[in-house]
XYZ file of C-alpha atoms in Angstrom:
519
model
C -13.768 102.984 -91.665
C -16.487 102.904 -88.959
C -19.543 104.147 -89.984
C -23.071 104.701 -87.854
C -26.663 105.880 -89.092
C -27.798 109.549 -88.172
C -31.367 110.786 -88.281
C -31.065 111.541 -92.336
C -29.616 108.386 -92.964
C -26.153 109.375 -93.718
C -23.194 107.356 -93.033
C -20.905 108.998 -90.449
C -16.991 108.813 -90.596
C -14.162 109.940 -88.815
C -11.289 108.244 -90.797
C -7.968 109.792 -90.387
C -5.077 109.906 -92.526
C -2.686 106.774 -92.388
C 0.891 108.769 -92.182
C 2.788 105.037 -91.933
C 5.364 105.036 -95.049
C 4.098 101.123 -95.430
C 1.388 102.272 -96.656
C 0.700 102.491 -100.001
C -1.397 102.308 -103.150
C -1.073 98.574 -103.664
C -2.184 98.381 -99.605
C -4.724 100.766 -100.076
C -6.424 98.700 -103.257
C -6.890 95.933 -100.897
C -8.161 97.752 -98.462
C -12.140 96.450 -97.754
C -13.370 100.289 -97.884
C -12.706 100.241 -102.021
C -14.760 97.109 -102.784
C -18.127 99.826 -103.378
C -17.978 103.842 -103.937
C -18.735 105.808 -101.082
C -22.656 106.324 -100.825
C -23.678 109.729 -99.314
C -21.002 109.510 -96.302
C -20.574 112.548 -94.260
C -16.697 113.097 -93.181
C -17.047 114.312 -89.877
C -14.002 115.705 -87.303
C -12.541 112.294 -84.882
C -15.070 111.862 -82.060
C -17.417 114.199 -82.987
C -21.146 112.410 -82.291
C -24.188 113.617 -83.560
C -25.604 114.860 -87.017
C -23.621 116.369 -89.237
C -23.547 120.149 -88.985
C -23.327 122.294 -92.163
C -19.699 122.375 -93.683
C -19.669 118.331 -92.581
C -19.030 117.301 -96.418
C -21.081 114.488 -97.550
C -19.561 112.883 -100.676
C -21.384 110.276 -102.410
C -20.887 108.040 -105.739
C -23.024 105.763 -105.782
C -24.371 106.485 -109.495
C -24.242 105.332 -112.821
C -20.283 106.180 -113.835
C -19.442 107.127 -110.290
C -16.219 106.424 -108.893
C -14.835 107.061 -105.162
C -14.241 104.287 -102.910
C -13.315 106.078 -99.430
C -12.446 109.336 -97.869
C -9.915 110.106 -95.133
C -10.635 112.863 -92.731
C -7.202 115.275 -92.560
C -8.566 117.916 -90.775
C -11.606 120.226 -91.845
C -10.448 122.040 -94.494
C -8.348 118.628 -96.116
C -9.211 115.164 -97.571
C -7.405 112.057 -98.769
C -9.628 110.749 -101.383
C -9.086 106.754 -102.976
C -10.306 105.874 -105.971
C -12.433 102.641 -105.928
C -10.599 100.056 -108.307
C -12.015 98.376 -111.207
C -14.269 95.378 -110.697
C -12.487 92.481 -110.727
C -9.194 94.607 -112.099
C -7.032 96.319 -109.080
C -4.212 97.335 -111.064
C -6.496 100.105 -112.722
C -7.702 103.579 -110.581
C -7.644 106.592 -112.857
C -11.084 107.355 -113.540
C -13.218 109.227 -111.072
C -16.902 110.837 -110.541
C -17.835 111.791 -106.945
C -20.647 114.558 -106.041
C -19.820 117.165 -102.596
C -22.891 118.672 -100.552
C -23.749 119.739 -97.300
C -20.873 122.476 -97.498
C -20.859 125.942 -96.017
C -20.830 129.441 -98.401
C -16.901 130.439 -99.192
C -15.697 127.444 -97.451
C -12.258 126.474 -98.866
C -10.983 122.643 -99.172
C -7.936 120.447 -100.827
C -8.840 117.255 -101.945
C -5.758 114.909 -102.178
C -6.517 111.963 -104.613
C -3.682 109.440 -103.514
C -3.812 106.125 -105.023
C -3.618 107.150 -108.796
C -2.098 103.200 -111.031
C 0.028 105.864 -113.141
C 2.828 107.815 -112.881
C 2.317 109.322 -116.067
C -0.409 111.658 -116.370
C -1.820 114.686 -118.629
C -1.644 116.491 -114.545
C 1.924 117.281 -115.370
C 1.109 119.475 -118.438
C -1.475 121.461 -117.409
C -4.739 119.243 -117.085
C -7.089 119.611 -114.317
C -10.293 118.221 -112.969
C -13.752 118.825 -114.251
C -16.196 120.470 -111.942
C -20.047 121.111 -112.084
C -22.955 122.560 -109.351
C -26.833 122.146 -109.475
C -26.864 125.586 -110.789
C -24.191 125.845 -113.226
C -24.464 122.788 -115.159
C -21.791 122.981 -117.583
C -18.287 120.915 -117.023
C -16.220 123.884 -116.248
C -11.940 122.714 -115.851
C -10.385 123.795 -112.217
C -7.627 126.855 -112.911
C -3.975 125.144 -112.991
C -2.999 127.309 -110.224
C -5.096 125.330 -108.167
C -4.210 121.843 -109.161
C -0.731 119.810 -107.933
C 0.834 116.666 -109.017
C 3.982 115.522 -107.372
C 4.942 112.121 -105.376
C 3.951 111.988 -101.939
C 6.151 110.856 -98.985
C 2.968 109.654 -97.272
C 2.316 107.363 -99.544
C 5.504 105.827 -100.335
C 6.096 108.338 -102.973
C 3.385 107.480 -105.051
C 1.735 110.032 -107.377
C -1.182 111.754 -106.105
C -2.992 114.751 -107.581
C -4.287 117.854 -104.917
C -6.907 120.471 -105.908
C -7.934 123.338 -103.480
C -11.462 124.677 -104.286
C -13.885 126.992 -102.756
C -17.481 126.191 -102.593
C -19.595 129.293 -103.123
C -23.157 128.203 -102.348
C -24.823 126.129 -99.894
C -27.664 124.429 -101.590
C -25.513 123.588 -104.700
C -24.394 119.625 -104.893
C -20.967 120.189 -106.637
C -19.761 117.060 -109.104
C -15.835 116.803 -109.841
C -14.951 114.092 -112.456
C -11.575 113.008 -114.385
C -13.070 113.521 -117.977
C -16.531 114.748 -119.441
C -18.479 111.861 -118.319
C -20.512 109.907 -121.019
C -22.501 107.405 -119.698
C -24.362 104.511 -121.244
C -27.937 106.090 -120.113
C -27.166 108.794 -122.120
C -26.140 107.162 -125.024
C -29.381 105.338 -124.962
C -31.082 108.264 -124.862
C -29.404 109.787 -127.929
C -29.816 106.586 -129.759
C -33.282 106.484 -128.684
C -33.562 109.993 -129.808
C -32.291 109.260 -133.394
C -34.299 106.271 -133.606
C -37.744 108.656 -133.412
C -36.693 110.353 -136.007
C -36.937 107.479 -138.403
C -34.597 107.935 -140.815
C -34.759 105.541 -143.578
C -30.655 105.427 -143.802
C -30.390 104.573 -140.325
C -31.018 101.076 -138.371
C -30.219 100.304 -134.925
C -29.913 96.825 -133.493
C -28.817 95.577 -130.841
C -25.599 93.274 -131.757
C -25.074 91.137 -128.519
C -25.652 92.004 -124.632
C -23.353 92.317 -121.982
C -22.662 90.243 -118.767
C -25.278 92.140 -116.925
C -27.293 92.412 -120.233
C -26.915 95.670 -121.241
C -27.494 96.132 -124.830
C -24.290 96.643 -127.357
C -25.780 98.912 -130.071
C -24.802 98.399 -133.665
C -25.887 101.157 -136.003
C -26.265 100.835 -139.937
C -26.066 104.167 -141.712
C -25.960 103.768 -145.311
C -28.701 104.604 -148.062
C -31.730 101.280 -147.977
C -30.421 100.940 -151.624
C -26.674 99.981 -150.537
C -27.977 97.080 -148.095
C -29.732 94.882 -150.997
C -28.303 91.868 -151.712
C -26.154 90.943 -154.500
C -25.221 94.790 -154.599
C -21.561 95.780 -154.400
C -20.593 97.772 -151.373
C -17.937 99.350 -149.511
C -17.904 99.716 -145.717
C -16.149 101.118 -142.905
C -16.917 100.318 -139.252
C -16.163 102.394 -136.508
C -16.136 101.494 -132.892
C -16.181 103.742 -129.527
C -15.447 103.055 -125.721
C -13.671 99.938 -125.294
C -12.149 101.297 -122.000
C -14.918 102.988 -119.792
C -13.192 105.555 -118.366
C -12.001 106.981 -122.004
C -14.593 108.715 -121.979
C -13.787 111.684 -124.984
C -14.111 108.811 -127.224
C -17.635 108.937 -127.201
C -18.102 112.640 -128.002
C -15.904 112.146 -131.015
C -18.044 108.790 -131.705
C -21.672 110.965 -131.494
C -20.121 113.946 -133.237
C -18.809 111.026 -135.953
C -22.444 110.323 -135.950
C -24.249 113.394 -135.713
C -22.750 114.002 -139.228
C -23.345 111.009 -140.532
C -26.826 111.557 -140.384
C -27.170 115.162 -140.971
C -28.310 116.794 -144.229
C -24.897 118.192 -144.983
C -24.227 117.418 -148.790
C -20.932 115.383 -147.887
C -22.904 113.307 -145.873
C -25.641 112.389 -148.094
C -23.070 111.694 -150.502
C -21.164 109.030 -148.008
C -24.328 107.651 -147.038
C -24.984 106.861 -151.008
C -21.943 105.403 -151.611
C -20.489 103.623 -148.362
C -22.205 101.484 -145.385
C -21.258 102.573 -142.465
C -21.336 100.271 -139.183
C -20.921 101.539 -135.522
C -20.789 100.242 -132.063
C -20.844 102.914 -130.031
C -20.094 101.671 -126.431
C -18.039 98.426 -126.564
C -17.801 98.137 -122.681
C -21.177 99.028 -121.359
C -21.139 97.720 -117.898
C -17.671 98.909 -117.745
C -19.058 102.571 -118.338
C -21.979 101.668 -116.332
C -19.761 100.835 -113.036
C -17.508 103.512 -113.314
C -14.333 101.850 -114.498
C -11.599 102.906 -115.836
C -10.082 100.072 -117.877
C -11.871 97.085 -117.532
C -15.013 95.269 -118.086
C -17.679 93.574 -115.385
C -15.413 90.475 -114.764
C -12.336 92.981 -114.894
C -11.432 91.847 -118.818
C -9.542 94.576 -120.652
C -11.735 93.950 -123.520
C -8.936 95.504 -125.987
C -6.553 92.646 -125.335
C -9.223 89.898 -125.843
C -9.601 90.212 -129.661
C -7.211 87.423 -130.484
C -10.257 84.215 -129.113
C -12.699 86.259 -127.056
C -15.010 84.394 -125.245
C -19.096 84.342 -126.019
C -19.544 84.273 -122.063
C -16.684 86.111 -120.347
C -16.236 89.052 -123.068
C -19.994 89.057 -125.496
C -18.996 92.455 -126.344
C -16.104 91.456 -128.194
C -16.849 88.183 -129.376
C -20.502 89.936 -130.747
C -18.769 92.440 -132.890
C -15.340 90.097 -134.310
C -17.920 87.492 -135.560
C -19.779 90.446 -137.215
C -16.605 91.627 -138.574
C -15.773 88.011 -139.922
C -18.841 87.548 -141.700
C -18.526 90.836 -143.563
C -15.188 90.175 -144.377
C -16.270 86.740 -145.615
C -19.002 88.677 -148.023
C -18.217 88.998 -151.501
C -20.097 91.505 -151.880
C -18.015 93.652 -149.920
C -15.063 94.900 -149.479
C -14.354 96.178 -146.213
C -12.154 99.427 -146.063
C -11.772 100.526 -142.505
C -12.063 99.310 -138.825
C -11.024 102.620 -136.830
C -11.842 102.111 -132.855
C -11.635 105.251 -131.289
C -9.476 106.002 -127.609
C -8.190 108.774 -125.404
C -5.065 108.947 -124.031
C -3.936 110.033 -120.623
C -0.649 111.281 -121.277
C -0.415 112.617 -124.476
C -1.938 115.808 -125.935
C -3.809 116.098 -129.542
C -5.606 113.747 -131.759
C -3.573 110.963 -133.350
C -3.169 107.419 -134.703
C -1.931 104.042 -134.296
C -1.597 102.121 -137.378
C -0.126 99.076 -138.477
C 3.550 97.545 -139.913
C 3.436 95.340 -143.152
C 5.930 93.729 -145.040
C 4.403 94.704 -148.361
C 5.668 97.930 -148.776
C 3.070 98.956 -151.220
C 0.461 98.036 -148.456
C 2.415 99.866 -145.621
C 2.385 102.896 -148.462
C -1.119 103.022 -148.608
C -2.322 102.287 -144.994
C -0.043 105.745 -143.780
C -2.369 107.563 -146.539
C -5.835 108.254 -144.409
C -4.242 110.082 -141.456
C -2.301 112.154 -143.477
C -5.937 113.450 -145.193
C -7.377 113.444 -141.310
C -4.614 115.820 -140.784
C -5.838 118.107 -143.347
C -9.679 118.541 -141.827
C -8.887 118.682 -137.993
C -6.294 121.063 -136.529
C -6.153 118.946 -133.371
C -5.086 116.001 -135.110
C -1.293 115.441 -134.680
C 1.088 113.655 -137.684
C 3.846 113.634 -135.391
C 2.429 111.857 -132.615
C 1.206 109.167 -135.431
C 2.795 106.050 -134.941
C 2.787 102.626 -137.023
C 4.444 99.256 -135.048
C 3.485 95.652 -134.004
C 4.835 95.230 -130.301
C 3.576 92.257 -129.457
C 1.853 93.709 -125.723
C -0.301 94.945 -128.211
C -1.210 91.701 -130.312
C -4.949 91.451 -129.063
C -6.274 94.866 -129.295
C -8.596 95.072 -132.183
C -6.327 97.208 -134.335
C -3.701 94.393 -134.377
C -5.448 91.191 -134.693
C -8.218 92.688 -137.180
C -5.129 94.299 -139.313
C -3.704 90.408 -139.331
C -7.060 88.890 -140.232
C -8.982 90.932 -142.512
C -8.740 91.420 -146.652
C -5.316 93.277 -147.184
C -6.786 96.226 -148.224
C -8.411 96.671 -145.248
C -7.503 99.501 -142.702
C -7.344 99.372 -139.348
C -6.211 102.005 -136.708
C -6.965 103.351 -133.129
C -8.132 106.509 -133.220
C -6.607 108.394 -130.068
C -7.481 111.418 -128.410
C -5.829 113.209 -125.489
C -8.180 114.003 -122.472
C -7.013 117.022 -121.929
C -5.781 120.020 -125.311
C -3.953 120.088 -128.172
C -2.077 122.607 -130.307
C -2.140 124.338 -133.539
C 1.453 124.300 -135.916
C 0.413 128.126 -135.836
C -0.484 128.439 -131.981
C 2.355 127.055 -129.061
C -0.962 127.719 -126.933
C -2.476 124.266 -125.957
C -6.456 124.577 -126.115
C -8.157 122.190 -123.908
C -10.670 120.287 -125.525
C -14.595 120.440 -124.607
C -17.321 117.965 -125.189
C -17.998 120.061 -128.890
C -14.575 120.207 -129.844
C -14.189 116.145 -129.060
C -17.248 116.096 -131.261
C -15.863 118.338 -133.836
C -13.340 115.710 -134.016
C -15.747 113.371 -134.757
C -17.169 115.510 -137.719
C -13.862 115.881 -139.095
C -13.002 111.846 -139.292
C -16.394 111.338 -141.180
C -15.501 114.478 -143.896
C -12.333 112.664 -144.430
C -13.380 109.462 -145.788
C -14.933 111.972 -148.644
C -11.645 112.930 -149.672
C -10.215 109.490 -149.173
C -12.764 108.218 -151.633
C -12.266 110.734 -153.952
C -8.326 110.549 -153.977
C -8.632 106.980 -155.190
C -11.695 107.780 -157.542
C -14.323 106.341 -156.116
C -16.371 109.035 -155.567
C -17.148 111.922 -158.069
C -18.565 114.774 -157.230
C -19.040 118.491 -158.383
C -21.737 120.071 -155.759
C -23.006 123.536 -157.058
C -22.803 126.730 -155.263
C -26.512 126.024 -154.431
C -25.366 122.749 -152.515
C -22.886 124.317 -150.590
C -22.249 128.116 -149.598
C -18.454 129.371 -150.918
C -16.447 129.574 -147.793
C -15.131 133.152 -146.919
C -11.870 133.913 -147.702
C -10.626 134.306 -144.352
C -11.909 130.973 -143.591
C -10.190 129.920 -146.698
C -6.863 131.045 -145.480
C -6.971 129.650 -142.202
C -7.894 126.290 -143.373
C -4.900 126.602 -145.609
C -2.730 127.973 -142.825
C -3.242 124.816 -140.814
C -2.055 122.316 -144.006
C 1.194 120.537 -143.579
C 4.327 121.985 -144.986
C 4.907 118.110 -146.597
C 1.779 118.923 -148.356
C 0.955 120.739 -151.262
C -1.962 123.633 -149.849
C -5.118 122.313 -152.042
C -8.553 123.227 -149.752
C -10.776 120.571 -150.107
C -14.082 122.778 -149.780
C -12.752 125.022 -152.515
C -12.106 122.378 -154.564
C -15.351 120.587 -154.471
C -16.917 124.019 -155.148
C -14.484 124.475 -158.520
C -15.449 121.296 -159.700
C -11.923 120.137 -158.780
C -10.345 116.710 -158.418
C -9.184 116.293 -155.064
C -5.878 113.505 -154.995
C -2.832 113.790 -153.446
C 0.457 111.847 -154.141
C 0.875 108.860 -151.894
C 4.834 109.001 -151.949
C 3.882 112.480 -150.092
C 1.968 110.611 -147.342
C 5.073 107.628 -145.720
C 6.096 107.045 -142.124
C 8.805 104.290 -141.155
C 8.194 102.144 -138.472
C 8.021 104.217 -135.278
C 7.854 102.564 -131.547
C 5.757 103.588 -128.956
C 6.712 104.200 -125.697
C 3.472 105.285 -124.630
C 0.815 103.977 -122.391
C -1.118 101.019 -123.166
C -4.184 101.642 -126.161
């Protein structure tokens, strides 16, 4: 891509579109234009000299989470667009976060994004790209009508995904982007945030640092009282972002969080009764890079937990020898290690769990998703899936479930990047950054019922604790139960005084495979 330096300092380019059916995605990843992301380049018509004139697009992405590693002039109202690959990882392009300016009132454009890794994608079903302006600055999704995802003869039949769109104001800078992005400033800033507010049930460390020594953040919520030593103590860990460009796992990690440390009665009650430890962002420079998959050194830190490396992946090898050690504590017992996804071809929430030959064991480790099920309409049972193929035998879930005290837990949490539906509604609802946090609220109210289905937790909250729920409310809750399960509504039941269990011979899977895409 030639390039020269106009009066403003942008980049000038007159690629054009490589029509040769050699050509390729593979080609194209080795191409020397996707070693960096574009940085304010203005795609200009072949031959044209001078500075760019209004309607000349100028696309940059060279920010924190950007993606975009070149741009082919078509002609002036089209663009090939090629994501940059991961660092050190060419096999993985998915993710992307690019900004548009210098564009005219009402003019119209189709971006072509061509070298997509996957065939599969959430683009056949309905998802579309996220799009925001200087003055509108919510994500808003593009209108399906607009968006197209079919193989393309110019690129040896590869997948790519086209999106027309009209830009309606000249001084805007418009930002398109795969997923909500999350990145690791802001999660600084919201731990920063909660770390002002100096809550005596909340400490935040930093657990290791990264390659590029960015920090990995381990938070402690649990009541002062819990931490002493020599007292007994159950805990749960919970762990977000492992693959960059996943990024809903994050909302549903804050919005995991943001309960946590609420005043809501549940909450205080969790806090006085279980330790809670979270790592919010297990890839940072990952996230901070833009990838989609892979770490600095291009790692996939989710196959790495088996003998991760203190130099080549801290992040992992950090948190496992925290793990260890707790699990090596007699004075706990550790319940849960849930490390929370999203998934690019399937829709809802769901989980991956474990196979055991003790069938008592396997009995009770389908129990907790059956009770998630019960809180969050958007999590899916039948997507749930329990197995042990070994591509899978160093993701955290796997080795940790091999490792750990037997009566510890441990899933992946997934959820889909683009909707899910309601046993009542056929209508998929695309998710938003609340409802991915809603998610996360939902996972933290179930470990209430979990503890009280096995007694460890009693409670009996009066009316002045919590408000009765309207009946309406009441009956949609109940509405949304599964038909395997008997209708008991947890809220109403805490307010009655009630016992909440549930029969465990109500909550079994079998072994299921899973043909889906890597977690």
């Amino acid at each position: 891509m030639s390039t020269q330096n106009t009066g403003d300092s942008v980049p000038l380019s007159t690629p054009k579109r490589n029509n040769n059916n050699n050509s390729d995605s593979d080609s194209d990843v080795n191409n020397e234009h996707l070693i960096g992301n574009v940085q304010r380049v203005a795609i200009v018509p072949p031959n044209y000299e001078g500075k760019p004139k209004k309607g000349h697009l100028i696309f940059d992405a060279s920010f924190e989470c950007g993606n975009l590693g070149r741009v082919d002039y078509v002609n002036d109202n089209e663009y090939d667009l090629f994501i940059r690959p991961d660092t050190c990882g060419p096999r993985f392009r998915s993710w992307f976060l690019f900004t548009v300016e210098n564009v005219k009132a009402d003019q119209r454009v189709i971006f072509h994004i061509v070298n997509f890794s996957k065939a599969k994608s959430l683009y056949r079903d309905g998802m579309t790209p996220l799009v925001k302006s200087t003055s509108r600055k919510r994500w808003q999704r593009l209108p399906t009508r607009n968006v197209f995802y079919y193989r393309c003869p110019d690129h040896r039949k590869n997948y790519v995904m086209s999106f027309t769109f009209c830009f309606d104001r000249e001084d805007d800078v418009y930002q398109f982007a795969y997923s909500f992005p999350y990145t690791y400033t802001k999660l600084q800033n919201y731990l920063d945030n909660i770390e002002q507010r100096q809550l005596d049930y909340v400490q935040r460390r930093p657990l290791v640092y990264s390659v590029q020594k960015r920090r990995l953040d381990l938070l402690t919520i649990a009541n002062p009282a819990l931490l002493s030593k020599g007292q007994r103590k159950k805990v749960v860990i919970i762990t977000a972002r492992v693959h960059p460009g996943e990024t809903p796992s994050s909302y549903v990690c804050q919005g995991f969080i943001e309960f946590l440390i609420s005043d809501n009665p549940i909450a205080q009650l969790l806090r006085d009764n279980i330790v809670f430890y979270i790592v919010p962002m297990l890839n940072p420079d990952g996230v901070f890079l833009g990838n989609q998959r892979c770490s600095l050194l291009g790692f996939d830190l989710n196959r790495v937990w088996n003998d991760p490396s203190h130099w080549a992946h801290p992040e992992i090898y950090g948190i496992k020898t925290h793990i260890m050690k707790l699990n090596e504590d007699a004075d706990i017992e550790l319940d849960f290690f849930i490390d929370i996804h999203a998934h690019s071809t399937m829709m809802n929430g769901f989980m991956y769990g474990n196979v055991y030959e003790d069938a008592n064991r396997f009995e009770k480790h389908n129990f907790f998703p059956r009770l998630l099920s019960r809180n969050a309409e958007d999590f899916s049972i039948n997507n749930t899936a329990f197995n042990r193929d070994a591509m899978k035998a160093g993701t955290g879930r796997r080795t940790l479930g091999g490792c750990l005290q037997e009566s510890t837990h441990c899933y992946t949490l997934e959820v889909s990047f683009f909707s899910y539906q309601t046993s009542s509604n056929s209508q998929s609802i695309p998710y938003t950054e609340d409802l991915y946090q809603l998610l996360g609220r939902n996972l933290a109210r179930t470990f209430l019922d979990y503890y009280k289905s096995i007694n460890y937790i009693s409670w009996s909250p009066s009316c002045s604790m919590m408000p009765r729920l309207k009946e309406d409310r009441i009956r949609s809750r109940l509405s949304r139960q599964s038909p395997n399960i008997s209708n008991v509504n947890q809220d109403e039941a805490f307010l009655n005084g009630e016992t909440f269990n549930l029969n465990v011979g109500e909550m079994l899977y079998s072994e299921t495979p899973n043909d889906n895409e890597l977690e």
